[in-house]
Short mmCIF file of C-alpha atoms in Angstrom, two decimals:
data_model
loop_
_atom_site.label_atom_id
_atom_site.label_comp_id
_atom_site.label_asym_id
_atom_site.label_seq_id
_atom_site.Cartn_x
_atom_site.Cartn_y
_atom_site.Cartn_z
CA MET A 117 152.36 -5.73 137.28
CA HIS A 118 154.49 -8.05 135.86
CA PHE A 119 153.22 -11.11 133.77
CA MET A 120 154.65 -13.76 131.55
CA ILE A 121 152.91 -14.70 128.64
CA ILE A 122 153.22 -18.54 127.27
CA ALA A 123 151.58 -18.93 124.03
CA GLN A 124 151.39 -21.87 122.09
CA ASP A 125 150.79 -21.76 118.45
CA ALA A 126 147.72 -23.85 117.02
CA LYS A 127 148.53 -27.16 115.79
CA ALA A 128 146.54 -26.50 112.45
CA ALA A 129 148.62 -27.17 109.26
CA ASP A 130 148.59 -23.76 108.09
CA THR A 131 149.39 -21.88 111.35
CA LEU A 132 152.84 -21.52 110.39
CA GLU A 133 151.67 -19.41 107.23
CA LYS A 134 149.11 -17.40 109.07
CA ARG A 135 152.20 -16.75 111.62
CA LEU A 136 154.33 -15.48 108.90
CA ALA A 137 151.56 -13.45 107.17
CA ALA A 138 150.75 -11.60 110.58
CA ARG A 139 154.36 -11.28 111.25
CA GLN A 140 154.68 -7.29 110.13
CA GLU A 141 151.50 -6.56 111.90
CA HIS A 142 152.64 -8.12 114.95
CA MET A 143 156.06 -6.90 115.01
CA GLN A 144 154.91 -3.26 114.65
CA GLY A 145 152.36 -3.78 117.37
CA ILE A 146 154.95 -5.16 119.88
CA LYS A 147 157.58 -2.32 118.77
CA ALA A 148 154.63 0.16 120.01
CA HIS A 149 154.51 -1.81 123.42
CA LYS A 150 158.04 -1.88 124.06
CA LEU A 151 158.07 1.61 123.45
CA ASP A 152 155.50 2.62 125.91
CA GLY A 153 157.09 0.13 128.29
CA SER A 154 154.42 -2.67 128.28
CA ILE A 155 156.40 -5.21 126.46
CA VAL A 156 159.61 -5.85 128.24
CA ASP A 157 161.17 -8.67 126.24
CA GLY A 158 160.15 -11.75 124.43
CA GLY A 159 160.61 -14.20 121.51
CA ALA A 160 159.22 -17.00 119.59
CA ILE A 161 159.39 -20.56 121.21
CA LEU A 162 160.98 -23.27 118.98
CA ASP A 163 160.20 -26.71 118.76
CA ASP A 164 163.17 -29.52 118.56
CA GLU A 165 163.83 -28.62 114.81
CA GLY A 166 164.10 -24.98 115.40
CA HIS A 167 160.64 -23.91 113.94
CA MET A 168 158.42 -21.34 115.66
CA CYS A 169 155.71 -23.08 117.57
CA GLY A 170 154.75 -20.31 120.16
CA SER A 171 155.70 -17.03 121.90
CA ALA A 172 157.15 -16.12 125.41
CA VAL A 173 156.60 -12.37 126.35
CA PHE A 174 157.38 -10.67 129.59
CA CYS A 175 155.57 -7.82 129.97
CA ASP A 176 154.16 -4.78 132.45
CA PHE A 177 150.72 -4.08 132.47
CA GLU A 178 148.45 -1.75 134.49
CA SER A 179 146.51 -4.69 135.45
CA ARG A 180 145.64 -8.24 134.24
CA ALA A 181 142.57 -6.68 132.34
CA ALA A 182 144.72 -4.41 130.41
CA LEU A 183 146.94 -7.26 129.63
CA GLU A 184 143.56 -9.03 128.26
CA ASP A 185 142.63 -6.06 126.36
CA TYR A 186 146.14 -6.34 124.56
CA LEU A 187 145.48 -9.87 124.09
CA GLU A 188 142.31 -9.19 122.57
CA LYS A 189 143.67 -6.83 119.70
CA GLU A 190 146.89 -9.07 119.40
CA VAL A 191 146.96 -9.93 115.58
CA TYR A 192 148.21 -13.49 116.48
CA MET A 193 145.23 -14.15 118.58
CA ARG A 194 142.80 -12.36 116.10
CA GLU A 195 144.01 -14.71 113.16
CA GLY A 196 144.33 -18.08 115.03
CA VAL A 197 148.20 -18.28 115.51
CA TRP A 198 147.96 -18.43 119.13
CA GLU A 199 145.73 -21.25 120.21
CA GLU A 200 146.32 -21.95 124.12
CA VAL A 201 147.59 -18.86 126.28
CA LYS A 202 148.80 -19.17 129.70
CA ILE A 203 149.54 -15.99 131.73
CA TYR A 204 151.31 -15.82 134.84
CA PRO A 205 151.75 -12.95 137.10
CA VAL A 206 155.78 -12.77 138.19
CA LYS A 207 158.07 -10.92 140.32
CA ARG A 208 160.97 -9.94 137.88
CA VAL A 209 164.48 -9.77 139.26
CA ASP A 210 165.37 -6.05 140.77
CA TRP A 211 168.68 -6.08 138.58
CA ASP A 212 169.82 -2.41 139.98
CA THR A 213 169.80 -3.46 143.22
CA LEU A 214 171.40 -6.99 142.64
CA LEU A 215 173.85 -5.59 140.62
CA SER A 216 174.78 -2.49 142.85
CA SER A 217 175.27 -4.56 146.01
#
């Protein structure tokens, strides 16, 4: 199932510091998930000044439960970087069909 995750960072003064401290572990984790196909694409959400303030992720997990299991282990969740996480089921564009027509 395809999902979109919108994760807003916590508003605490030390959130950016926590994000940067956890970034290497986060990047290694999403690399592994990209290689296994469960992370399709994503990136940091930026505020009007260009500072990271959240994350947007397109993913493909077997089920919502599998996605929630991933989120429980995600370092940004464990370290309190992400405060509000919204999960939306999505129907992605079938690019192969669209581009070949």
